[in-house]
Structure formats: structure tokens, C-alpha cells
Tab-separated table of N, CA and C in Angstrom:
chain	number	residue	atom	x	y	z
B	395	UNK	N	74.243	-8.542	7.660
B	395	UNK	CA	73.096	-7.211	7.823
B	395	UNK	C	72.456	-7.477	9.691
B	396	UNK	N	72.538	-8.713	10.356
B	396	UNK	CA	71.943	-8.747	11.497
B	396	UNK	C	73.068	-8.695	12.243
B	397	UNK	N	74.431	-8.953	11.917
B	397	UNK	CA	75.538	-8.997	13.150
B	397	UNK	C	75.560	-6.933	12.843
B	398	UNK	N	75.479	-6.485	11.264
B	398	UNK	CA	75.506	-4.806	11.686
B	398	UNK	C	74.936	-4.085	12.537
B	399	UNK	N	73.483	-4.490	13.032
B	399	UNK	CA	72.253	-4.278	13.548
B	399	UNK	C	72.759	-4.266	15.027
B	400	UNK	N	73.514	-5.389	15.309
B	400	UNK	CA	73.484	-5.226	16.211
B	400	UNK	C	74.847	-4.709	16.751
B	401	UNK	N	75.820	-4.256	16.008
B	401	UNK	CA	76.827	-3.729	15.885
B	401	UNK	C	76.832	-2.110	16.456
B	402	UNK	N	75.618	-1.730	15.538
B	402	UNK	CA	75.594	-0.269	16.050
B	402	UNK	C	74.896	-0.119	17.036
B	403	UNK	N	75.132	1.358	17.188
B	403	UNK	CA	75.092	2.065	18.350
B	403	UNK	C	73.691	2.054	19.109
B	404	UNK	N	73.428	1.416	20.565
B	404	UNK	CA	71.908	1.036	20.958
B	404	UNK	C	70.698	2.294	20.495
B	405	UNK	N	72.067	4.204	20.725
B	405	UNK	CA	71.044	5.263	20.523
B	405	UNK	C	70.986	5.515	19.296
B	406	UNK	N	71.063	5.016	17.850
B	406	UNK	CA	70.949	4.830	16.509
B	406	UNK	C	69.601	3.325	16.641
B	407	UNK	N	69.995	2.677	16.926
B	407	UNK	CA	69.139	1.238	16.800
B	407	UNK	C	67.247	1.605	17.575
B	408	UNK	N	67.861	2.590	18.603
B	408	UNK	CA	66.071	2.937	19.814
B	408	UNK	C	66.291	4.088	18.688
B	409	UNK	N	66.278	5.327	17.604
B	409	UNK	CA	66.132	5.887	17.025
B	409	UNK	C	65.232	5.627	15.823
B	410	UNK	N	65.980	4.719	14.821
B	410	UNK	CA	65.360	4.156	13.796
B	410	UNK	C	64.215	3.148	14.428
B	411	UNK	N	64.480	2.415	15.408
B	411	UNK	CA	63.372	1.474	15.871
B	411	UNK	C	61.950	3.089	15.944
B	412	UNK	N	62.315	3.684	16.714
B	412	UNK	CA	61.762	4.953	17.182
B	412	UNK	C	61.078	5.594	16.017
B	413	UNK	N	61.565	5.671	14.668
B	413	UNK	CA	61.176	6.037	13.169
B	413	UNK	C	60.570	5.424	13.214
B	414	UNK	N	60.444	4.273	12.481
B	414	UNK	CA	59.622	3.049	11.811
B	414	UNK	C	58.482	2.583	12.575
B	415	UNK	N	58.699	3.099	14.022
B	415	UNK	CA	57.303	2.062	14.597
B	415	UNK	C	56.736	3.805	14.830
B	416	UNK	N	56.911	5.152	15.072
B	416	UNK	CA	56.383	6.876	15.094
B	416	UNK	C	55.767	6.378	13.181
B	417	UNK	N	56.654	6.198	12.388
B	417	UNK	CA	55.848	6.134	10.981
B	417	UNK	C	54.335	5.086	10.633
B	418	UNK	N	55.555	3.968	11.098
B	418	UNK	CA	54.048	2.975	11.228
B	418	UNK	C	52.855	3.334	11.664
B	419	UNK	N	53.199	3.513	12.989
B	419	UNK	CA	51.844	4.598	14.024
B	419	UNK	C	51.062	5.301	13.152
B	420	UNK	N	52.071	6.407	12.769
B	420	UNK	CA	51.347	7.748	12.314
B	420	UNK	C	50.132	7.222	10.414
B	421	UNK	N	50.951	6.464	9.742
B	421	UNK	CA	50.091	5.652	8.805
B	421	UNK	C	48.575	4.959	9.066
B	422	UNK	N	49.280	3.948	9.923
B	422	UNK	CA	48.085	3.535	10.612
B	422	UNK	C	47.265	4.758	10.966
B	423	UNK	N	47.323	5.322	11.844
B	423	UNK	CA	46.329	6.481	12.709
B	423	UNK	C	46.134	7.522	11.111
B	424	UNK	N	46.618	7.729	10.533
B	424	UNK	CA	45.884	8.628	9.352
B	424	UNK	C	45.240	7.520	8.717
B	425	UNK	N	45.475	6.326	8.218
B	425	UNK	CA	44.675	5.446	7.402
B	425	UNK	C	43.299	5.258	8.266
B	426	UNK	N	43.151	4.514	9.936
B	426	UNK	CA	42.279	4.737	10.664
B	426	UNK	C	41.447	6.022	9.980
B	427	UNK	N	42.042	7.085	10.501
B	427	UNK	CA	40.941	8.760	10.355
B	427	UNK	C	40.170	8.183	8.940
B	428	UNK	N	40.777	7.922	8.093
B	428	UNK	CA	39.775	8.197	6.429
B	428	UNK	C	39.007	7.166	6.604
B	429	UNK	N	39.400	5.989	7.261
B	429	UNK	CA	38.161	5.176	7.326
B	429	UNK	C	36.884	5.453	7.908
B	430	UNK	N	37.584	6.020	8.839
B	430	UNK	CA	36.563	6.151	10.206
B	430	UNK	C	35.751	6.933	9.820
B	431	UNK	N	36.217	8.041	8.532
B	431	UNK	CA	35.580	9.294	8.083
B	431	UNK	C	35.064	8.781	6.975
B	432	UNK	N	35.087	7.843	6.081
B	432	UNK	CA	34.015	7.209	4.665
B	432	UNK	C	33.594	6.424	5.319
B	433	UNK	N	33.569	6.214	6.297
B	433	UNK	CA	32.705	4.713	7.015
B	433	UNK	C	31.462	6.092	7.748
B	434	UNK	N	31.636	6.737	8.561
B	434	UNK	CA	30.616	7.659	8.676
B	434	UNK	C	30.321	8.899	7.961
B	435	UNK	N	30.677	8.602	6.790
B	435	UNK	CA	29.842	9.788	5.594
B	435	UNK	C	29.133	8.489	5.126
B	436	UNK	N	29.612	7.376	4.784
B	436	UNK	CA	28.503	6.490	4.339
B	436	UNK	C	27.631	5.666	5.064
B	437	UNK	N	27.843	5.940	6.503
B	437	UNK	CA	26.423	5.213	7.233
B	437	UNK	C	25.812	6.613	7.502
B	438	UNK	N	26.161	8.252	7.545
B	438	UNK	CA	25.101	9.037	7.634
B	438	UNK	C	24.131	8.938	5.967
B	439	UNK	N	24.509	8.571	4.843
B	439	UNK	CA	24.070	8.354	3.804
B	439	UNK	C	22.974	7.360	3.357
B	440	UNK	N	23.285	6.256	4.127
B	440	UNK	CA	22.525	5.216	4.087
B	440	UNK	C	21.048	5.204	4.975
B	441	UNK	N	20.998	6.042	6.059
B	441	UNK	CA	20.818	6.985	7.339
B	441	UNK	C	19.554	7.612	6.736
B	442	UNK	N	19.592	7.972	5.752
B	442	UNK	CA	19.613	9.787	5.400
B	442	UNK	C	18.691	8.639	3.991
B	443	UNK	N	19.262	7.805	3.651
B	443	UNK	CA	17.733	7.194	2.632
B	443	UNK	C	17.120	6.218	2.821
B	444	UNK	N	17.381	6.211	4.016
B	444	UNK	CA	16.766	4.763	5.075
B	444	UNK	C	15.224	5.943	5.280
B	445	UNK	N	15.402	6.716	5.610
B	445	UNK	CA	14.572	7.913	6.499
B	445	UNK	C	14.265	8.282	4.867
B	446	UNK	N	14.383	8.726	3.808
B	446	UNK	CA	13.962	9.114	2.511
B	446	UNK	C	12.639	8.274	1.834
B	447	UNK	N	13.517	6.569	2.282
B	447	UNK	CA	12.676	5.475	2.106
B	447	UNK	C	11.291	5.550	2.852
B	448	UNK	N	11.475	5.821	3.858
B	448	UNK	CA	10.516	5.899	4.979
B	448	UNK	C	9.564	7.038	4.852
B	449	UNK	N	9.622	8.455	4.857
B	449	UNK	CA	8.572	9.304	4.375
B	449	UNK	C	8.620	9.215	2.846
B	450	UNK	N	8.639	8.367	1.644
B	450	UNK	CA	8.320	7.951	0.612
B	450	UNK	C	7.104	7.191	0.669
B	451	UNK	N	7.291	6.065	1.675
B	451	UNK	CA	6.299	5.200	2.128
B	451	UNK	C	5.271	5.967	2.966
B	452	UNK	N	5.431	6.549	3.903
B	452	UNK	CA	4.365	7.615	4.716
B	452	UNK	C	3.318	8.836	3.363
B	453	UNK	N	4.171	9.564	2.702
B	453	UNK	CA	3.710	9.912	1.229
B	453	UNK	C	2.869	9.062	1.039
B	454	UNK	N	3.416	7.676	0.379
B	454	UNK	CA	2.101	6.927	-0.529
B	454	UNK	C	0.873	6.515	0.203
B	455	UNK	N	1.287	6.000	2.067
B	455	UNK	CA	-0.184	5.974	2.479
B	455	UNK	C	-0.716	6.583	2.589
B	456	UNK	N	-0.228	8.372	2.891
B	456	UNK	CA	-1.247	9.520	3.207
B	456	UNK	C	-1.912	9.290	1.838
B	457	UNK	N	-1.143	9.908	0.619
B	457	UNK	CA	-2.255	10.053	-0.115
B	457	UNK	C	-2.969	8.808	-0.595
B	458	UNK	N	-3.168	7.651	-0.647
B	458	UNK	CA	-3.404	6.844	-0.405
B	458	UNK	C	-4.878	6.719	0.206
B	459	UNK	N	-5.299	7.275	1.529
B	459	UNK	CA	-6.216	7.181	2.465
B	459	UNK	C	-6.914	8.244	2.103
B	460	UNK	N	-5.920	9.218	1.658
B	460	UNK	CA	-6.671	10.475	0.748
B	460	UNK	C	-7.714	10.606	-0.418
B	461	UNK	N	-7.170	9.539	-1.095
B	461	UNK	CA	-7.894	8.973	-2.566
B	461	UNK	C	-8.802	8.122	-2.042
B	462	UNK	N	-8.527	7.416	-1.025
B	462	UNK	CA	-10.099	6.794	-0.716
B	462	UNK	C	-10.801	7.823	-0.359
B	463	UNK	N	-10.347	8.714	0.473
B	463	UNK	CA	-11.737	9.672	1.218
B	463	UNK	C	-12.756	10.164	-0.030
B	464	UNK	N	-11.522	10.943	-0.704
B	464	UNK	CA	-11.914	11.808	-2.010
B	464	UNK	C	-13.332	10.916	-2.219
B	465	UNK	N	-12.796	9.384	-3.018
B	465	UNK	CA	-13.900	8.879	-3.793
B	465	UNK	C	-14.912	8.508	-2.536
B	466	UNK	N	-14.631	7.862	-1.399
B	466	UNK	CA	-15.887	7.477	-0.808
B	466	UNK	C	-16.992	9.256	-0.378
B	467	UNK	N	-16.193	9.924	-0.615
B	467	UNK	CA	-16.724	10.940	-0.211
B	467	UNK	C	-17.896	11.839	-1.717
B	468	UNK	N	-17.157	11.488	-2.941
B	468	UNK	CA	-17.934	12.052	-3.985
B	468	UNK	C	-18.666	10.821	-4.012
B	469	UNK	N	-18.863	9.151	-4.247
B	469	UNK	CA	-19.649	8.341	-3.630
B	469	UNK	C	-21.206	8.762	-3.408
B	470	UNK	N	-20.732	9.654	-2.367
B	470	UNK	CA	-22.071	9.948	-1.932
B	470	UNK	C	-22.631	11.343	-1.685
B	471	UNK	N	-21.383	12.103	-2.436
B	471	UNK	CA	-22.167	13.560	-2.805
B	471	UNK	C	-22.874	13.296	-4.572
B	472	UNK	N	-22.433	12.544	-5.116
B	472	UNK	CA	-23.584	12.510	-6.226
B	472	UNK	C	-24.071	11.217	-6.671
B	473	UNK	N	-24.345	10.699	-5.059
B	473	UNK	CA	-25.777	9.920	-5.285
B	473	UNK	C	-26.614	10.475	-5.022
B	474	UNK	N	-27.563	10.650	-6.126
B	474	UNK	CA	-28.828	11.177	-6.828
B	474	UNK	C	-30.001	10.657	-5.404
B	475	UNK	N	-30.210	9.416	-5.378
B	475	UNK	CA	-31.180	8.819	-4.633
B	475	UNK	C	-30.896	9.644	-3.468
B	476	UNK	N	-29.673	10.108	-2.178
B	476	UNK	CA	-29.698	10.510	-1.528
B	476	UNK	C	-29.968	11.301	-1.630
B	477	UNK	N	-30.243	12.681	-1.847
B	477	UNK	CA	-29.987	14.032	-2.467
B	477	UNK	C	-31.956	13.814	-2.560
B	478	UNK	N	-32.142	12.900	-2.986
B	478	UNK	CA	-33.741	13.083	-3.006
B	478	UNK	C	-34.228	12.894	-1.322
B	479	UNK	N	-33.721	11.919	-1.099
B	479	UNK	CA	-34.457	11.779	0.300
B	479	UNK	C	-33.571	12.477	1.628
B	480	UNK	N	-32.290	13.298	1.272
B	480	UNK	CA	-32.612	14.252	1.986
B	480	UNK	C	-33.427	15.247	1.958
B	481	UNK	N	-33.842	15.842	0.801
B	481	UNK	CA	-34.750	16.678	0.206
B	481	UNK	C	-36.412	16.626	1.035
B	482	UNK	N	-36.766	15.315	1.076
B	482	UNK	CA	-37.550	14.909	1.118
B	482	UNK	C	-38.059	14.972	2.988
B	483	UNK	N	-36.905	14.111	3.356
B	483	UNK	CA	-36.650	14.753	5.274
B	483	UNK	C	-36.828	15.893	5.386
B	484	UNK	N	-35.651	16.887	4.183
B	484	UNK	CA	-35.941	18.570	5.002
B	484	UNK	C	-37.415	19.276	4.769
B	485	UNK	N	-38.052	18.325	3.654
B	485	UNK	CA	-39.500	18.733	3.992
B	485	UNK	C	-40.554	18.547	4.746
B	486	UNK	N	-39.647	17.838	5.550
B	486	UNK	CA	-40.629	16.658	6.857
B	486	UNK	C	-40.901	15.711	6.754
B	487	UNK	N	-40.340	14.707	5.387
B	487	UNK	CA	-40.346	13.369	5.254
B	487	UNK	C	-40.384	12.433	6.923
B	488	UNK	N	-40.274	11.022	5.590
B	488	UNK	CA	-40.122	9.974	6.560
B	488	UNK	C	-38.201	10.233	6.831
B	489	UNK	N	-38.181	10.211	7.847
B	489	UNK	CA	-36.417	10.491	8.101
B	489	UNK	C	-36.159	8.823	8.208
B	490	UNK	N	-37.045	8.014	8.592
B	490	UNK	CA	-36.267	6.836	8.704
B	490	UNK	C	-35.655	5.882	7.056
B	491	UNK	N	-36.676	6.349	6.213
B	491	UNK	CA	-36.399	5.669	4.270
B	491	UNK	C	-35.103	6.497	4.439
B	492	UNK	N	-34.507	7.574	5.068
B	492	UNK	CA	-32.711	8.569	5.101
B	492	UNK	C	-32.132	7.570	5.851
B	493	UNK	N	-32.580	7.345	6.898
B	493	UNK	CA	-31.351	6.751	7.571
B	493	UNK	C	-31.466	4.864	7.460
B	494	UNK	N	-32.131	4.748	6.600
B	494	UNK	CA	-31.987	3.028	5.967
B	494	UNK	C	-31.459	2.782	4.641
B	495	UNK	N	-31.095	4.167	3.867
B	495	UNK	CA	-30.848	4.434	2.748
B	495	UNK	C	-29.348	4.413	3.104
B	496	UNK	N	-28.784	5.799	4.277
B	496	UNK	CA	-27.702	5.784	4.735
B	496	UNK	C	-27.374	4.259	5.009
B	497	UNK	N	-27.920	3.821	5.524
B	497	UNK	CA	-27.533	2.616	6.427
B	497	UNK	C	-27.236	1.603	4.820
B	498	UNK	N	-27.631	1.207	4.187
B	498	UNK	CA	-27.346	0.086	3.279
B	498	UNK	C	-25.829	0.669	2.146
B	499	UNK	N	-26.081	2.820	2.073
B	499	UNK	CA	-24.370	2.413	1.697
B	499	UNK	C	-23.509	2.371	2.681
B	500	UNK	N	-23.806	2.576	3.806
B	500	UNK	CA	-22.623	2.377	4.077
B	500	UNK	C	-22.320	0.965	4.378
B	501	UNK	N	-23.577	0.277	4.192
B	501	UNK	CA	-22.917	-1.186	4.279
B	501	UNK	C	-22.036	-1.575	2.857
B	502	UNK	N	-22.490	-0.731	1.763
B	502	UNK	CA	-21.880	-1.419	0.448
B	502	UNK	C	-20.554	-0.880	0.264
B	503	UNK	N	-20.124	0.476	0.734
B	503	UNK	CA	-19.260	0.636	0.945
B	503	UNK	C	-18.110	0.426	1.775
B	504	UNK	N	-18.649	-0.153	3.083
B	504	UNK	CA	-16.896	-0.636	3.830
B	504	UNK	C	-16.837	-1.773	3.567
B	505	UNK	N	-17.829	-2.292	2.772
B	505	UNK	CA	-18.047	-4.053	1.526
B	505	UNK	C	-16.622	-3.831	0.387
B	506	UNK	N	-16.894	-2.347	-0.492
B	506	UNK	CA	-15.656	-1.779	-1.211
B	506	UNK	C	-14.173	-1.908	-0.444
B	507	UNK	N	-14.647	-1.196	0.680
B	507	UNK	CA	-12.539	-0.798	1.170
B	507	UNK	C	-12.380	-2.033	2.375
B	508	UNK	N	-13.028	-3.254	2.514
B	508	UNK	CA	-12.663	-4.088	3.240
B	508	UNK	C	-11.416	-4.797	3.146
B	509	UNK	N	-10.945	-4.625	1.969
B	509	UNK	CA	-8.958	-5.817	2.248
B	509	UNK	C	-8.445	-4.106	1.665
B	510	UNK	N	-8.789	-2.269	2.009
B	510	UNK	CA	-8.344	-1.975	1.891
B	510	UNK	C	-7.532	-1.532	3.516
B	511	UNK	N	-7.971	-0.992	4.921
B	511	UNK	CA	-7.759	-1.528	5.578
B	511	UNK	C	-8.236	0.147	5.593
B	512	UNK	N	-8.883	0.102	5.597
B	512	UNK	CA	-9.644	1.501	5.752
B	512	UNK	C	-11.207	1.880	6.225
B	513	UNK	N	-10.759	2.624	7.544
B	513	UNK	CA	-11.622	2.465	8.140
B	513	UNK	C	-12.304	3.877	7.906
B	514	UNK	N	-13.781	4.353	8.441
B	514	UNK	CA	-14.336	5.259	8.076
B	514	UNK	C	-15.088	5.401	8.860
B	515	UNK	N	-15.976	6.320	9.305
B	515	UNK	CA	-17.195	6.718	10.141
B	515	UNK	C	-18.292	8.250	9.233
B	516	UNK	N	-19.754	7.982	9.082
B	516	UNK	CA	-19.860	8.984	8.138
B	516	UNK	C	-20.983	9.805	9.261
B	517	UNK	N	-20.766	11.271	9.735
B	517	UNK	CA	-21.592	11.824	10.141
B	517	UNK	C	-22.448	12.762	9.309
B	518	UNK	N	-23.508	12.552	9.845
B	518	UNK	CA	-24.620	13.585	8.989
B	518	UNK	C	-25.438	14.538	9.351
B	519	UNK	N	-25.641	15.652	9.413
B	519	UNK	CA	-26.471	16.818	10.267
B	519	UNK	C	-27.228	17.327	9.518
B	520	UNK	N	-28.322	17.592	9.522
B	520	UNK	CA	-29.426	18.378	8.359
B	520	UNK	C	-29.486	19.718	9.337
B	521	UNK	N	-30.057	20.343	8.177
B	521	UNK	CA	-30.471	21.628	8.984
B	521	UNK	C	-31.773	21.653	9.904
B	522	UNK	N	-32.804	20.461	9.597
B	522	UNK	CA	-33.828	20.199	10.317
B	522	UNK	C	-33.920	19.631	12.067
B	523	UNK	N	-32.818	19.396	11.934
B	523	UNK	CA	-32.177	18.506	13.310
B	523	UNK	C	-31.901	16.913	13.196
B	524	UNK	N	-31.959	16.626	12.154
B	524	UNK	CA	-31.581	15.268	11.480
B	524	UNK	C	-29.877	15.165	11.529
B	525	UNK	N	-30.052	13.752	12.360
B	525	UNK	CA	-28.571	13.179	12.228
B	525	UNK	C	-28.513	11.909	12.359
B	526	UNK	N	-27.503	12.078	11.594
B	526	UNK	CA	-26.875	10.442	11.370
B	526	UNK	C	-25.478	10.309	11.761
B	527	UNK	N	-25.016	9.506	12.087
B	527	UNK	CA	-23.613	8.854	12.578
B	527	UNK	C	-23.913	7.036	12.138
B	528	UNK	N	-22.729	6.909	11.527
B	528	UNK	CA	-22.425	5.227	11.340
B	528	UNK	C	-22.292	4.530	12.096
B	529	UNK	N	-21.691	4.613	12.709
B	529	UNK	CA	-20.744	4.197	13.451
B	529	UNK	C	-21.892	3.564	14.893
B	530	UNK	N	-22.201	2.834	15.350
B	530	UNK	CA	-23.284	3.296	16.791
B	530	UNK	C	-22.539	2.740	17.742
B	531	UNK	N	-21.629	2.502	17.882
B	531	UNK	CA	-20.730	2.198	18.854
B	531	UNK	C	-20.046	3.750	19.617
B	532	UNK	N	-20.133	4.083	18.752
B	532	UNK	CA	-19.496	5.688	19.335
B	532	UNK	C	-20.757	6.521	19.306
B	533	UNK	N	-20.313	7.425	20.152
B	533	UNK	CA	-21.233	8.442	20.369
B	533	UNK	C	-20.501	9.461	19.747
B	534	UNK	N	-21.458	10.279	18.991
B	534	UNK	CA	-20.265	11.266	17.843
B	534	UNK	C	-21.436	12.773	18.362
B	535	UNK	N	-20.382	13.682	18.716
B	535	UNK	CA	-20.573	15.062	19.294
B	535	UNK	C	-20.539	16.019	17.695
B	536	UNK	N	-21.455	15.918	17.490
B	536	UNK	CA	-22.010	17.118	16.460
B	536	UNK	C	-21.843	19.231	15.968
B	537	UNK	N	-21.698	18.428	17.686
B	537	UNK	CA	-21.338	20.523	18.224
B	537	UNK	C	-19.860	21.211	17.658
B	538	UNK	N	-18.769	19.555	17.784
B	538	UNK	CA	-17.087	19.909	17.630
B	538	UNK	C	-17.247	20.122	16.553
B	539	UNK	N	-17.857	20.132	15.076
B	539	UNK	CA	-17.837	21.086	13.973
B	539	UNK	C	-17.869	22.324	13.699
B	540	UNK	N	-18.877	22.387	14.239
B	540	UNK	CA	-19.731	24.072	14.235
B	540	UNK	C	-18.408	24.689	14.964
B	541	UNK	N	-17.285	24.897	15.292
B	541	UNK	CA	-16.491	24.700	16.510
B	541	UNK	C	-15.333	25.125	15.742
B	542	UNK	N	-15.320	24.845	13.926
B	542	UNK	CA	-14.349	24.748	13.332
B	542	UNK	C	-14.249	25.799	12.782
B	543	UNK	N	-13.186	25.986	11.824
B	543	UNK	CA	-12.912	27.412	11.319
B	543	UNK	C	-13.576	27.218	10.009
B	544	UNK	N	-14.309	26.181	8.692
B	544	UNK	CA	-14.311	25.836	7.948
B	544	UNK	C	-15.438	25.339	8.459
B	545	UNK	N	-16.092	25.297	8.965
B	545	UNK	CA	-17.860	25.188	8.978
B	545	UNK	C	-18.653	26.349	8.653
B	546	UNK	N	-18.611	27.529	8.428
B	546	UNK	CA	-19.099	29.104	8.076
B	546	UNK	C	-18.929	28.938	7.182
B	547	UNK	N	-18.082	28.330	6.490
B	547	UNK	CA	-17.610	28.745	4.818
B	547	UNK	C	-18.577	27.268	4.083
B	548	UNK	N	-19.016	26.659	4.976
B	548	UNK	CA	-20.119	26.118	4.582
B	548	UNK	C	-21.544	26.006	3.472
């Protein structure tokens, strides 16, 4: 067979070589393009799944923060002693008793949320001008909420 190959006309050998080479090149190219397409598709799906996972984690974190905020708000809202001290302060009573009570509540609630990386501050302003802000290191501007659209609905 090897003798026949060498005995063939050079143009026929060249033609067969080119035919086999181009067939191999076409097959390899087709396989490569198909593989590239599948790889790209898989990569995009993985990237999409990773983004979905991140969004799910962000959503879970936001829900946890919202739940903690709602719990904290309810703790203050349903505290009957706090309401009594606010009423006394509004009627001209001792505002120091309200401030002391708010400080005690703040310490209790901070301890409750200590392990959850949930930091918060409490700002309270009464109609008689009494103002309380739980974080002494920060100056709170009590006029800011008055500029919000929801303030007039309170």
C-alpha cells in the first residue's frame, strides 16, 4: 500500500492530503465551536445561579433586619410603662424619669440584639419639645423626619 501511495500522481496525493486535512480541520472546528457554545452556556447558567444565590442571601438578610426592626418597634410600642412615663412628661411631669426609663430599655434591648450584629438607635420627640436619642456619640437632627412625606400622616 505504501508503494502505491508513492506511485500515485503528486497532485492526487496533494488532493487527498488536503481533503483529509480539511475534513479533520472542519471536524475539529465544528467540535470546538460546539464545545465553546456549551461551555459558554454552562458558564452563563452558573453565573446566573451564583447571582441568584447572592440575591437570595441579600433577601434573607433584609428580611432578618426587617423582622428585628419590627420586633424592636413592637417592644417600645406595647410597653405600657413607657406610655405612662410619656403621658406624665407631656403633662409637665419629670422628664428625667422618662429619660432614665428609656436608657434602661435601650440597654436591655441592646443586650438582646448583641449577638445578631444589629445596631440601632432610638429617637423620640414629644409634642412638648422633649427629645431623646439613644446614641450619645451622635448628634441627631430632629428636624429631618419633619421633611419626610410620611411625617404628616402620623
